[in-house]
mmCIF file of C-alpha atoms and ligand atoms in Angstrom:
data_model
loop_
_atom_site.group_PDB
_atom_site.id
_atom_site.type_symbol
_atom_site.label_atom_id
_atom_site.label_comp_id
_atom_site.label_asym_id
_atom_site.label_seq_id
_atom_site.Cartn_x
_atom_site.Cartn_y
_atom_site.Cartn_z
ATOM 1 C CA UNK A 125 11.235 47.468 -24.162
ATOM 2 C CA UNK A 126 12.090 44.503 -21.956
ATOM 3 C CA UNK A 127 9.339 42.135 -20.947
ATOM 4 C CA UNK A 128 9.222 41.500 -17.239
ATOM 5 C CA UNK A 129 9.662 37.910 -15.992
ATOM 6 C CA UNK A 130 8.529 36.310 -12.753
ATOM 7 C CA UNK A 131 11.017 36.390 -9.908
ATOM 8 C CA UNK A 132 12.862 33.069 -9.817
ATOM 9 C CA UNK A 133 13.405 30.834 -6.761
ATOM 10 C CA UNK A 134 16.516 28.876 -5.651
ATOM 11 C CA UNK A 135 14.851 25.615 -6.696
ATOM 12 C CA UNK A 136 12.152 23.184 -5.626
ATOM 13 C CA UNK A 137 11.475 20.456 -3.104
ATOM 14 C CA UNK A 138 8.877 17.780 -2.407
ATOM 15 C CA UNK A 139 6.780 18.495 0.691
ATOM 16 C CA UNK A 140 4.118 15.787 0.478
ATOM 17 C CA UNK A 141 3.576 12.255 -0.822
ATOM 18 C CA UNK A 142 0.463 10.122 -1.207
ATOM 19 C CA UNK A 143 -0.768 7.064 -3.041
ATOM 20 C CA UNK A 144 -3.854 5.006 -3.695
ATOM 21 C CA UNK A 145 -4.494 1.408 -4.719
ATOM 22 C CA UNK A 146 -7.855 -0.203 -5.411
ATOM 23 C CA UNK A 147 -9.115 -2.843 -2.948
ATOM 24 C CA UNK A 148 -9.279 -5.784 -5.309
ATOM 25 C CA UNK A 149 -6.224 -8.067 -5.016
ATOM 26 C CA UNK A 150 -5.483 -10.352 -7.972
ATOM 27 C CA UNK A 151 -3.031 -13.167 -7.235
ATOM 28 C CA UNK A 152 -0.900 -15.135 -9.664
ATOM 29 C CA UNK A 153 -3.158 -18.139 -9.064
ATOM 30 C CA UNK A 154 -6.168 -16.027 -10.058
ATOM 31 C CA UNK A 155 -4.469 -15.269 -13.385
ATOM 32 C CA UNK A 156 -3.435 -18.913 -13.846
ATOM 33 C CA UNK A 157 -7.128 -19.777 -13.934
ATOM 34 C CA UNK A 158 -7.521 -17.572 -17.030
ATOM 35 C CA UNK A 159 -4.251 -17.954 -18.999
ATOM 36 C CA UNK A 160 -1.573 -20.637 -19.159
ATOM 37 C CA UNK A 161 0.843 -19.452 -16.487
ATOM 38 C CA UNK A 162 1.768 -20.266 -12.916
ATOM 39 C CA UNK A 163 2.757 -18.577 -9.673
ATOM 40 C CA UNK A 164 6.372 -19.759 -9.820
ATOM 41 C CA UNK A 165 6.995 -18.466 -13.365
ATOM 42 C CA UNK A 166 5.645 -15.024 -12.498
ATOM 43 C CA UNK A 167 7.629 -14.810 -9.231
ATOM 44 C CA UNK A 168 10.845 -15.964 -10.926
ATOM 45 C CA UNK A 169 10.625 -13.915 -14.130
ATOM 46 C CA UNK A 170 8.938 -10.727 -12.939
ATOM 47 C CA UNK A 171 8.947 -10.814 -9.132
ATOM 48 C CA UNK A 172 5.223 -10.154 -8.735
ATOM 49 C CA UNK A 173 3.239 -12.008 -6.048
ATOM 50 C CA UNK A 174 -0.012 -10.048 -6.343
ATOM 51 C CA UNK A 175 -1.365 -6.840 -7.843
ATOM 52 C CA UNK A 176 -4.383 -4.541 -7.399
ATOM 53 C CA UNK A 177 -6.959 -4.140 -10.147
ATOM 54 C CA UNK A 178 -9.626 -1.427 -10.045
ATOM 55 C CA UNK A 179 -13.317 -2.248 -10.162
ATOM 56 C CA UNK A 180 -15.082 -1.262 -13.411
ATOM 57 C CA UNK A 181 -16.691 1.784 -11.806
ATOM 58 C CA UNK A 182 -13.432 3.113 -10.329
ATOM 59 C CA UNK A 183 -11.923 5.544 -12.827
ATOM 60 C CA UNK A 184 -8.373 6.726 -13.331
ATOM 61 C CA UNK A 185 -9.466 10.156 -12.094
ATOM 62 C CA UNK A 186 -10.982 8.578 -8.932
ATOM 63 C CA UNK A 187 -7.550 7.121 -8.137
ATOM 64 C CA UNK A 188 -5.737 10.377 -9.005
ATOM 65 C CA UNK A 189 -8.085 12.297 -6.663
ATOM 66 C CA UNK A 190 -7.368 9.907 -3.768
ATOM 67 C CA UNK A 191 -3.602 9.952 -4.211
ATOM 68 C CA UNK A 192 -3.550 13.709 -4.820
ATOM 69 C CA UNK A 193 -5.686 14.435 -1.722
ATOM 70 C CA UNK A 194 -3.396 12.296 0.433
ATOM 71 C CA UNK A 195 -0.272 14.047 -0.874
ATOM 72 C CA UNK A 196 -1.876 17.432 -0.262
ATOM 73 C CA UNK A 197 -2.811 16.459 3.298
ATOM 74 C CA UNK A 198 0.740 15.206 3.859
ATOM 75 C CA UNK A 199 2.161 18.524 2.613
ATOM 76 C CA UNK A 200 0.149 20.592 5.088
ATOM 77 C CA UNK A 201 -1.000 22.892 2.269
ATOM 78 C CA UNK A 202 -4.621 23.712 1.532
ATOM 79 C CA UNK A 203 -6.193 23.063 -1.879
ATOM 80 C CA UNK A 204 -6.299 26.844 -2.403
ATOM 81 C CA UNK A 205 -2.479 26.974 -2.207
ATOM 82 C CA UNK A 206 -2.019 24.787 -5.299
ATOM 83 C CA UNK A 207 -1.808 26.658 -8.607
ATOM 84 C CA UNK A 208 -0.690 23.877 -10.982
ATOM 85 C CA UNK A 209 -1.750 20.255 -11.423
ATOM 86 C CA UNK A 210 0.085 17.781 -13.648
ATOM 87 C CA UNK A 211 -1.260 14.277 -14.164
ATOM 88 C CA UNK A 212 1.203 11.886 -15.773
ATOM 89 C CA UNK A 213 -0.767 9.127 -17.446
ATOM 90 C CA UNK A 214 -0.870 6.984 -20.566
ATOM 91 C CA UNK A 215 -4.114 5.128 -19.885
ATOM 92 C CA UNK A 216 -6.971 7.630 -20.185
ATOM 93 C CA UNK A 217 -9.622 5.959 -22.347
ATOM 94 C CA UNK A 218 -10.564 9.302 -23.921
ATOM 95 C CA UNK A 219 -8.025 12.046 -24.651
ATOM 96 C CA UNK A 220 -10.399 14.837 -23.581
ATOM 97 C CA UNK A 221 -11.251 16.097 -21.055
ATOM 98 C CA UNK A 222 -7.830 15.657 -19.497
ATOM 99 C CA UNK A 223 -7.389 14.019 -16.094
ATOM 100 C CA UNK A 224 -5.624 16.982 -14.486
ATOM 101 C CA UNK A 225 -8.487 19.507 -14.661
ATOM 102 C CA UNK A 226 -10.998 16.939 -13.371
ATOM 103 C CA UNK A 227 -8.661 15.811 -10.593
ATOM 104 C CA UNK A 228 -8.011 19.397 -9.502
ATOM 105 C CA UNK A 229 -11.717 20.258 -9.484
ATOM 106 C CA UNK A 230 -12.622 17.252 -7.366
ATOM 107 C CA UNK A 231 -9.861 18.000 -4.858
ATOM 108 C CA UNK A 232 -11.167 21.564 -4.620
ATOM 109 C CA UNK A 233 -8.243 23.288 -6.340
ATOM 110 C CA UNK A 234 -9.695 26.331 -8.026
ATOM 111 C CA UNK A 235 -8.676 27.326 -11.580
ATOM 112 C CA UNK A 236 -5.143 25.865 -11.615
ATOM 113 C CA UNK A 237 -3.002 25.377 -14.689
ATOM 114 C CA UNK A 238 -3.850 21.734 -15.349
ATOM 115 C CA UNK A 239 -2.435 19.398 -17.947
ATOM 116 C CA UNK A 240 -1.789 15.720 -18.604
ATOM 117 C CA UNK A 241 1.629 14.494 -19.592
ATOM 118 C CA UNK A 242 2.255 11.233 -21.434
ATOM 119 C CA UNK A 243 5.729 9.805 -21.024
ATOM 120 C CA UNK A 244 4.315 6.394 -20.078
ATOM 121 C CA UNK A 245 6.230 4.756 -17.206
ATOM 122 C CA UNK A 246 8.683 7.683 -17.135
ATOM 123 C CA UNK A 247 5.741 10.071 -16.687
ATOM 124 C CA UNK A 248 6.110 10.819 -12.989
ATOM 125 C CA UNK A 249 9.793 11.751 -13.335
ATOM 126 C CA UNK A 250 8.944 13.902 -16.380
ATOM 127 C CA UNK A 251 6.179 15.565 -14.344
ATOM 128 C CA UNK A 252 8.422 16.115 -11.343
ATOM 129 C CA UNK A 253 11.139 17.634 -13.536
ATOM 130 C CA UNK A 254 8.599 19.934 -15.172
ATOM 131 C CA UNK A 255 7.101 20.925 -11.804
ATOM 132 C CA UNK A 256 10.532 21.681 -10.327
ATOM 133 C CA UNK A 257 11.414 23.943 -13.264
ATOM 134 C CA UNK A 258 8.040 25.731 -13.154
ATOM 135 C CA UNK A 259 8.641 26.474 -9.471
ATOM 136 C CA UNK A 260 12.250 27.520 -10.044
ATOM 137 C CA UNK A 261 11.193 29.872 -12.860
ATOM 138 C CA UNK A 262 8.512 31.413 -10.642
ATOM 139 C CA UNK A 263 5.730 30.290 -13.008
ATOM 140 C CA UNK A 264 4.134 28.092 -10.332
ATOM 141 C CA UNK A 265 4.097 28.297 -6.542
ATOM 142 C CA UNK A 266 2.811 24.869 -5.515
ATOM 143 C CA UNK A 267 2.419 21.990 -7.959
ATOM 144 C CA UNK A 268 0.546 18.747 -7.460
ATOM 145 C CA UNK A 269 2.155 16.018 -9.593
ATOM 146 C CA UNK A 270 0.176 12.793 -9.923
ATOM 147 C CA UNK A 271 1.031 9.569 -11.722
ATOM 148 C CA UNK A 272 -2.229 7.682 -12.289
ATOM 149 C CA UNK A 273 -2.910 4.611 -14.398
ATOM 150 C CA UNK A 274 -5.800 2.272 -14.993
ATOM 151 C CA UNK A 275 -3.841 -0.225 -17.049
ATOM 152 C CA UNK A 276 -6.563 -2.837 -16.641
ATOM 153 C CA UNK A 277 -8.593 -0.932 -19.290
ATOM 154 C CA UNK A 278 -5.833 -1.579 -21.849
ATOM 155 C CA UNK A 279 -4.518 -5.011 -20.882
ATOM 156 C CA UNK A 280 -5.347 -7.994 -23.076
ATOM 157 C CA UNK A 281 -6.512 -10.409 -20.384
ATOM 158 C CA UNK A 282 -5.832 -13.335 -22.730
ATOM 159 C CA UNK A 283 -2.165 -12.379 -23.320
ATOM 160 C CA UNK A 284 -0.114 -14.104 -20.627
ATOM 161 C CA UNK A 285 3.012 -12.093 -21.415
ATOM 162 C CA UNK A 286 1.389 -8.807 -20.375
ATOM 163 C CA UNK A 287 -1.676 -9.513 -18.195
ATOM 164 C CA UNK A 288 0.536 -10.851 -15.411
ATOM 165 C CA UNK A 289 2.548 -7.621 -15.222
ATOM 166 C CA UNK A 290 0.314 -4.570 -15.230
ATOM 167 C CA UNK A 291 -1.903 -3.140 -12.480
ATOM 168 C CA UNK A 292 -3.818 -0.032 -11.382
ATOM 169 C CA UNK A 293 -2.830 2.725 -8.922
ATOM 170 C CA UNK A 294 -1.992 6.371 -8.425
ATOM 171 C CA UNK A 295 0.860 8.126 -6.621
ATOM 172 C CA UNK A 296 1.394 11.835 -6.027
ATOM 173 C CA UNK A 297 3.779 14.488 -4.741
ATOM 174 C CA UNK A 298 3.429 18.157 -3.842
ATOM 175 C CA UNK A 299 6.245 20.397 -5.065
ATOM 176 C CA UNK A 300 7.005 23.845 -3.695
ATOM 177 C CA UNK A 301 9.818 26.396 -3.727
ATOM 178 C CA UNK A 302 12.998 25.997 -1.701
ATOM 179 C CA UNK A 303 13.723 29.180 0.255
ATOM 180 C CA UNK A 304 17.503 28.794 -0.045
ATOM 181 C CA UNK A 305 20.038 26.713 -1.989
ATOM 182 C CA UNK A 306 20.540 24.289 0.901
ATOM 183 C CA UNK A 307 16.793 23.594 0.974
ATOM 184 C CA UNK A 308 16.675 22.439 -2.679
ATOM 185 C CA UNK A 309 15.195 18.942 -2.703
ATOM 186 C CA UNK A 310 14.801 18.090 -6.387
ATOM 187 C CA UNK A 311 17.914 17.757 -8.540
ATOM 188 C CA UNK A 312 18.072 18.420 -12.293
ATOM 189 C CA UNK A 313 16.274 15.883 -14.430
ATOM 190 C CA UNK A 314 18.187 13.628 -16.799
ATOM 191 C CA UNK A 315 15.737 12.708 -19.530
ATOM 192 C CA UNK A 316 15.454 11.547 -23.104
ATOM 193 C CA UNK A 317 13.854 9.103 -25.459
ATOM 194 C CA UNK A 318 14.586 6.350 -27.970
ATOM 195 C CA UNK A 319 11.889 6.795 -30.597
ATOM 196 C CA UNK A 320 13.663 4.341 -32.890
ATOM 197 C CA UNK A 321 12.305 1.660 -30.535
ATOM 198 C CA UNK A 322 8.800 3.131 -30.316
ATOM 199 C CA UNK A 323 7.147 -0.022 -31.625
ATOM 200 C CA UNK A 324 8.416 -2.196 -28.764
ATOM 201 C CA UNK A 325 5.619 -1.080 -26.389
ATOM 202 C CA UNK A 326 2.379 0.056 -27.989
ATOM 203 C CA UNK A 327 -1.363 -0.166 -28.295
ATOM 204 C CA UNK A 328 -2.176 -2.488 -31.213
ATOM 205 C CA UNK A 329 -4.329 0.011 -33.146
ATOM 206 C CA UNK A 330 -4.563 -2.285 -36.154
ATOM 207 C CA UNK A 331 -6.124 -5.178 -34.261
ATOM 208 C CA UNK A 332 -7.054 -5.615 -30.597
ATOM 209 C CA UNK A 333 -6.584 -2.001 -29.400
ATOM 210 C CA UNK A 334 -4.841 -3.545 -26.407
ATOM 211 C CA UNK A 335 -1.384 -3.071 -24.930
ATOM 212 C CA UNK A 336 1.443 -5.131 -26.451
ATOM 213 C CA UNK A 337 5.167 -5.211 -25.761
ATOM 214 C CA UNK A 338 8.249 -6.938 -27.090
ATOM 215 C CA UNK A 339 9.243 -7.965 -23.567
ATOM 216 C CA UNK A 340 12.739 -9.215 -24.295
ATOM 217 C CA UNK A 341 13.720 -6.126 -26.339
ATOM 218 C CA UNK A 342 12.488 -3.774 -23.617
ATOM 219 C CA UNK A 343 14.183 -5.884 -20.949
ATOM 220 C CA UNK A 344 17.538 -5.665 -22.779
ATOM 221 C CA UNK A 345 17.149 -1.916 -23.308
ATOM 222 C CA UNK A 346 16.193 -1.262 -19.684
ATOM 223 C CA UNK A 347 19.005 -3.354 -18.217
ATOM 224 C CA UNK A 348 21.638 -1.596 -20.360
ATOM 225 C CA UNK A 349 20.352 1.984 -20.861
ATOM 226 C CA UNK A 350 18.812 2.906 -17.501
ATOM 227 C CA UNK A 351 21.753 2.742 -15.084
ATOM 228 C CA UNK A 352 23.595 5.419 -17.166
ATOM 229 C CA UNK A 353 20.536 7.700 -16.890
ATOM 230 C CA UNK A 354 20.576 7.257 -13.108
ATOM 231 C CA UNK A 355 24.319 7.994 -13.043
ATOM 232 C CA UNK A 356 23.791 11.140 -15.103
ATOM 233 C CA UNK A 357 21.054 12.336 -12.716
ATOM 234 C CA UNK A 358 23.459 11.921 -9.788
ATOM 235 C CA UNK A 359 26.240 13.791 -11.625
ATOM 236 C CA UNK A 360 23.858 16.637 -12.544
ATOM 237 C CA UNK A 361 22.847 16.958 -8.876
ATOM 238 C CA UNK A 362 26.525 17.466 -7.987
ATOM 239 C CA UNK A 363 26.672 14.545 -5.568
ATOM 240 C CA UNK A 364 28.078 11.012 -5.774
ATOM 241 C CA UNK A 365 26.404 7.613 -5.854
ATOM 242 C CA UNK A 366 27.653 6.995 -2.312
ATOM 243 C CA UNK A 367 25.384 9.845 -1.158
ATOM 244 C CA UNK A 368 22.267 7.957 -2.295
ATOM 245 C CA UNK A 369 20.280 6.244 0.487
ATOM 246 C CA UNK A 370 17.434 4.851 -1.591
ATOM 247 C CA UNK A 371 17.055 3.756 -5.210
ATOM 248 C CA UNK A 372 13.544 3.901 -6.642
ATOM 249 C CA UNK A 373 13.495 2.708 -10.256
ATOM 250 C CA UNK A 374 10.227 2.262 -12.137
ATOM 251 C CA UNK A 375 8.751 -1.019 -10.922
ATOM 252 C CA UNK A 376 8.627 -2.818 -14.292
ATOM 253 C CA UNK A 377 10.215 -6.110 -13.355
ATOM 254 C CA UNK A 378 12.115 -7.013 -10.179
ATOM 255 C CA UNK A 379 14.930 -8.448 -12.297
ATOM 256 C CA UNK A 380 15.356 -5.059 -14.029
ATOM 257 C CA UNK A 381 15.314 -3.274 -10.644
ATOM 258 C CA UNK A 382 18.001 -5.632 -9.334
ATOM 259 C CA UNK A 383 20.103 -5.321 -12.503
ATOM 260 C CA UNK A 384 20.071 -1.508 -12.256
ATOM 261 C CA UNK A 385 20.981 -1.657 -8.539
ATOM 262 C CA UNK A 386 23.841 -4.080 -9.258
ATOM 263 C CA UNK A 387 25.259 -1.782 -11.945
ATOM 264 C CA UNK A 388 25.040 1.239 -9.647
ATOM 265 C CA UNK A 389 26.786 -0.635 -6.809
ATOM 266 C CA UNK A 390 29.612 -1.439 -9.237
ATOM 267 C CA UNK A 391 29.832 2.303 -9.972
ATOM 268 C CA UNK A 392 30.074 3.268 -6.299
ATOM 269 C CA UNK A 393 26.604 3.006 -4.749
ATOM 270 C CA UNK A 394 26.691 1.734 -1.172
ATOM 271 C CA UNK A 395 26.088 -1.943 -0.360
ATOM 272 C CA UNK A 396 23.438 -0.790 2.139
ATOM 273 C CA UNK A 397 21.604 1.156 -0.592
ATOM 274 C CA UNK A 398 17.907 0.432 -0.053
ATOM 275 C CA UNK A 399 16.161 -0.562 -3.276
ATOM 276 C CA UNK A 400 12.409 -0.248 -3.912
ATOM 277 C CA UNK A 401 10.668 -3.586 -4.494
ATOM 278 C CA UNK A 402 7.080 -2.370 -4.464
ATOM 279 C CA UNK A 403 6.353 -4.408 -7.607
ATOM 280 C CA UNK A 404 6.112 -7.564 -5.472
ATOM 281 C CA UNK A 405 2.709 -6.615 -4.058
ATOM 282 C CA UNK A 406 1.678 -3.849 -6.470
ATOM 283 C CA UNK A 407 2.623 -5.036 -9.977
ATOM 284 C CA UNK A 408 3.747 -2.643 -12.691
ATOM 285 C CA UNK A 409 1.632 0.504 -12.381
ATOM 286 C CA UNK A 410 3.503 2.604 -14.968
ATOM 287 C CA UNK A 411 3.649 6.306 -13.995
ATOM 288 C CA UNK A 412 2.212 5.560 -10.516
ATOM 289 C CA UNK A 413 4.961 3.134 -9.547
ATOM 290 C CA UNK A 414 7.687 5.551 -8.401
ATOM 291 C CA UNK A 415 5.659 7.916 -6.164
ATOM 292 C CA UNK A 416 3.713 4.957 -4.755
ATOM 293 C CA UNK A 417 6.902 3.010 -3.981
ATOM 294 C CA UNK A 418 8.324 6.077 -2.209
ATOM 295 C CA UNK A 419 5.117 6.522 -0.235
ATOM 296 C CA UNK A 420 4.984 2.834 0.734
ATOM 297 C CA UNK A 421 8.657 2.770 1.758
ATOM 298 C CA UNK A 422 8.168 5.832 3.930
ATOM 299 C CA UNK A 423 5.050 4.357 5.555
ATOM 300 C CA UNK A 424 6.970 1.143 6.275
ATOM 301 C CA UNK A 425 9.858 3.090 7.844
ATOM 302 C CA UNK A 426 12.257 2.032 5.079
ATOM 303 C CA UNK A 427 13.063 5.654 4.211
ATOM 304 C CA UNK A 428 13.194 8.661 6.479
ATOM 305 C CA UNK A 429 12.593 12.337 5.996
ATOM 306 C CA UNK A 430 15.708 14.113 4.739
ATOM 307 C CA UNK A 431 17.217 11.036 3.092
ATOM 308 C CA UNK A 432 18.363 11.144 -0.512
ATOM 309 C CA UNK A 433 16.559 9.097 -3.145
ATOM 310 C CA UNK A 434 17.464 8.414 -6.759
ATOM 311 C CA UNK A 435 14.413 8.042 -9.016
ATOM 312 C CA UNK A 436 14.508 6.664 -12.547
ATOM 313 C CA UNK A 437 11.529 5.988 -14.797
ATOM 314 C CA UNK A 438 11.493 4.268 -18.199
ATOM 315 C CA UNK A 439 8.988 2.728 -20.565
ATOM 316 C CA UNK A 440 6.938 3.239 -23.724
ATOM 317 C CA UNK A 441 8.241 5.846 -26.102
ATOM 318 C CA UNK A 442 10.736 4.626 -25.301
ATOM 319 C CA UNK A 443 11.063 7.431 -22.762
ATOM 320 C CA UNK A 444 13.232 7.759 -19.682
ATOM 321 C CA UNK A 445 13.875 10.289 -16.910
ATOM 322 C CA UNK A 446 15.603 10.358 -13.548
ATOM 323 C CA UNK A 447 16.453 12.771 -10.767
ATOM 324 C CA UNK A 448 17.736 12.901 -7.209
ATOM 325 C CA UNK A 449 15.223 13.999 -4.546
ATOM 326 C CA UNK A 450 15.124 14.512 -0.806
ATOM 327 C CA UNK A 451 12.442 12.585 1.040
ATOM 328 C CA UNK A 452 9.951 14.995 2.659
HETATM 329 O O1 UT7 B 675 6.815 -0.885 -17.766
HETATM 330 C C1 UT7 B 675 7.098 -0.735 -19.117
HETATM 331 C C2 UT7 B 675 8.425 -1.292 -19.454
HETATM 332 N N1 UT7 B 675 8.311 -2.706 -19.612
HETATM 333 C C3 UT7 B 675 9.274 -3.509 -19.208
HETATM 334 O O2 UT7 B 675 10.248 -3.044 -18.669
HETATM 335 C C4 UT7 B 675 9.114 -4.990 -19.484
HETATM 336 C C5 UT7 B 675 10.436 -5.633 -19.777
HETATM 337 N N2 UT7 B 675 10.322 -7.046 -20.066
HETATM 338 C C6 UT7 B 675 10.061 -7.983 -19.112
HETATM 339 O O3 UT7 B 675 9.858 -7.638 -17.957
HETATM 340 C C7 UT7 B 675 10.123 -9.434 -19.492
HETATM 341 O O4 UT7 B 675 10.626 -9.538 -20.801
HETATM 342 C C8 UT7 B 675 8.754 -10.173 -19.413
HETATM 343 C C9 UT7 B 675 8.330 -10.293 -17.974
HETATM 344 C C10 UT7 B 675 7.709 -9.401 -20.223
HETATM 345 C C11 UT7 B 675 8.864 -11.573 -19.988
HETATM 346 O O5 UT7 B 675 9.893 -12.287 -19.311
HETATM 347 P P1 UT7 B 675 11.046 -13.024 -20.132
HETATM 348 O O6 UT7 B 675 11.891 -13.636 -19.139
HETATM 349 O O7 UT7 B 675 11.683 -11.984 -21.048
HETATM 350 O O8 UT7 B 675 10.239 -14.089 -20.965
HETATM 351 P P2 UT7 B 675 10.226 -14.346 -22.545
HETATM 352 O O9 UT7 B 675 9.370 -13.323 -23.218
HETATM 353 O O10 UT7 B 675 11.625 -14.531 -23.022
HETATM 354 O O11 UT7 B 675 9.487 -15.731 -22.613
HETATM 355 C C12 UT7 B 675 10.110 -16.938 -22.158
HETATM 356 C C13 UT7 B 675 9.105 -18.072 -22.257
HETATM 357 C C14 UT7 B 675 8.383 -18.104 -23.597
HETATM 358 O O12 UT7 B 675 8.142 -19.466 -23.914
HETATM 359 P P3 UT7 B 675 9.070 -20.237 -24.976
HETATM 360 O O13 UT7 B 675 8.923 -19.484 -26.241
HETATM 361 O O14 UT7 B 675 10.455 -20.167 -24.392
HETATM 362 O O15 UT7 B 675 8.477 -21.605 -24.974
HETATM 363 C C15 UT7 B 675 7.054 -17.452 -23.320
HETATM 364 O O16 UT7 B 675 6.027 -17.878 -24.165
HETATM 365 O O17 UT7 B 675 8.083 -17.863 -21.275
HETATM 366 C C16 UT7 B 675 6.808 -17.907 -21.896
HETATM 367 N N3 UT7 B 675 5.896 -17.041 -21.145
HETATM 368 C C17 UT7 B 675 5.255 -17.456 -20.064
HETATM 369 N N4 UT7 B 675 5.221 -18.630 -19.416
HETATM 370 C C18 UT7 B 675 4.452 -18.732 -18.333
HETATM 371 C C19 UT7 B 675 5.596 -15.745 -21.380
HETATM 372 N N5 UT7 B 675 4.732 -15.311 -20.462
HETATM 373 C C20 UT7 B 675 4.511 -16.351 -19.630
HETATM 374 C C21 UT7 B 675 3.712 -16.524 -18.481
HETATM 375 N N6 UT7 B 675 3.726 -17.720 -17.878
HETATM 376 N N7 UT7 B 675 2.961 -15.515 -17.973
#
């Protein structure tokens, strides 16, 4: 007796994007009043000019709901059309209930499959890869993928090496089935992890319960290991680097973003490749950074519908994931 499977689809595509940032702007000078740092050091070493930090009574789920609602509106679908919700996050303050079920309920999505996914700053790309495969396998019809982080709950505001980097936000995408092969808008994911370096970014359970990272070690790893992941994602999609219009790496540090772009240009990416620099005014928002950067670039007219973007996320785990997508 054979068990019947769902009918498969040719693949998946993104049909909506949305993002949300809290109102409160925190400048480098604001931080310099609390820890020993200065505007110039932060601009030179990380590229951040300002970031947004959520008020105490704004929750991670509040931000996920805003970003998710905006992506849904952008997609033209109704809440009732969505059957799966994935929230990529590493900053929930309590592991249960998960963010996805609460986010779905507040958006008005009834009884979806709903789960959180923790791949830290690679979380959105992990979520997008998972959503695309669920749609391709016929398991899901329309998936809302959200990256949402309230890093301010976990930052040690007295640690100048981390408090200047991290920020709060959410970004989201709606994924649906492509009707034919030439409509496929999400390439295969290239993903993996380096658990041997797990201790380089972690919550210090034994002491402060705050976020800590070995900045230099992560910097070295990201500037050497991430360009090959991006290259692999391009190869898996069956295109070449010259076909890429926009590069959207996780916004961890502008110097890492520029190092990855430089390596890809050496490998054949175009000189006019547009490179996301959302970190400058948004800070490092972990799993929210990639969808939010895409959404901001589209709103600013820096990317157009139908263009080809290369996404690559990396961070705690250490985890990484990348894929090629078409801009909706
Ligand atoms: O999103 C998750 C993935 N995370 C990342 O990708 C982060 C990767 N790492 C980085 O982005 C960088 O390593 C940091 C931004 C975290 C740090 O920049 P760096 O250029 O690697 O600085 P460093 O740690 O080598 O520190 C250089 C100096 C040190 O002083 P000494 O020992 O040379 O006297 C630090 O104490 O800079 C000092 N320093 C600061 N000075 C002013 C560290 N933080 C600050 C600060 N202001 N905020």
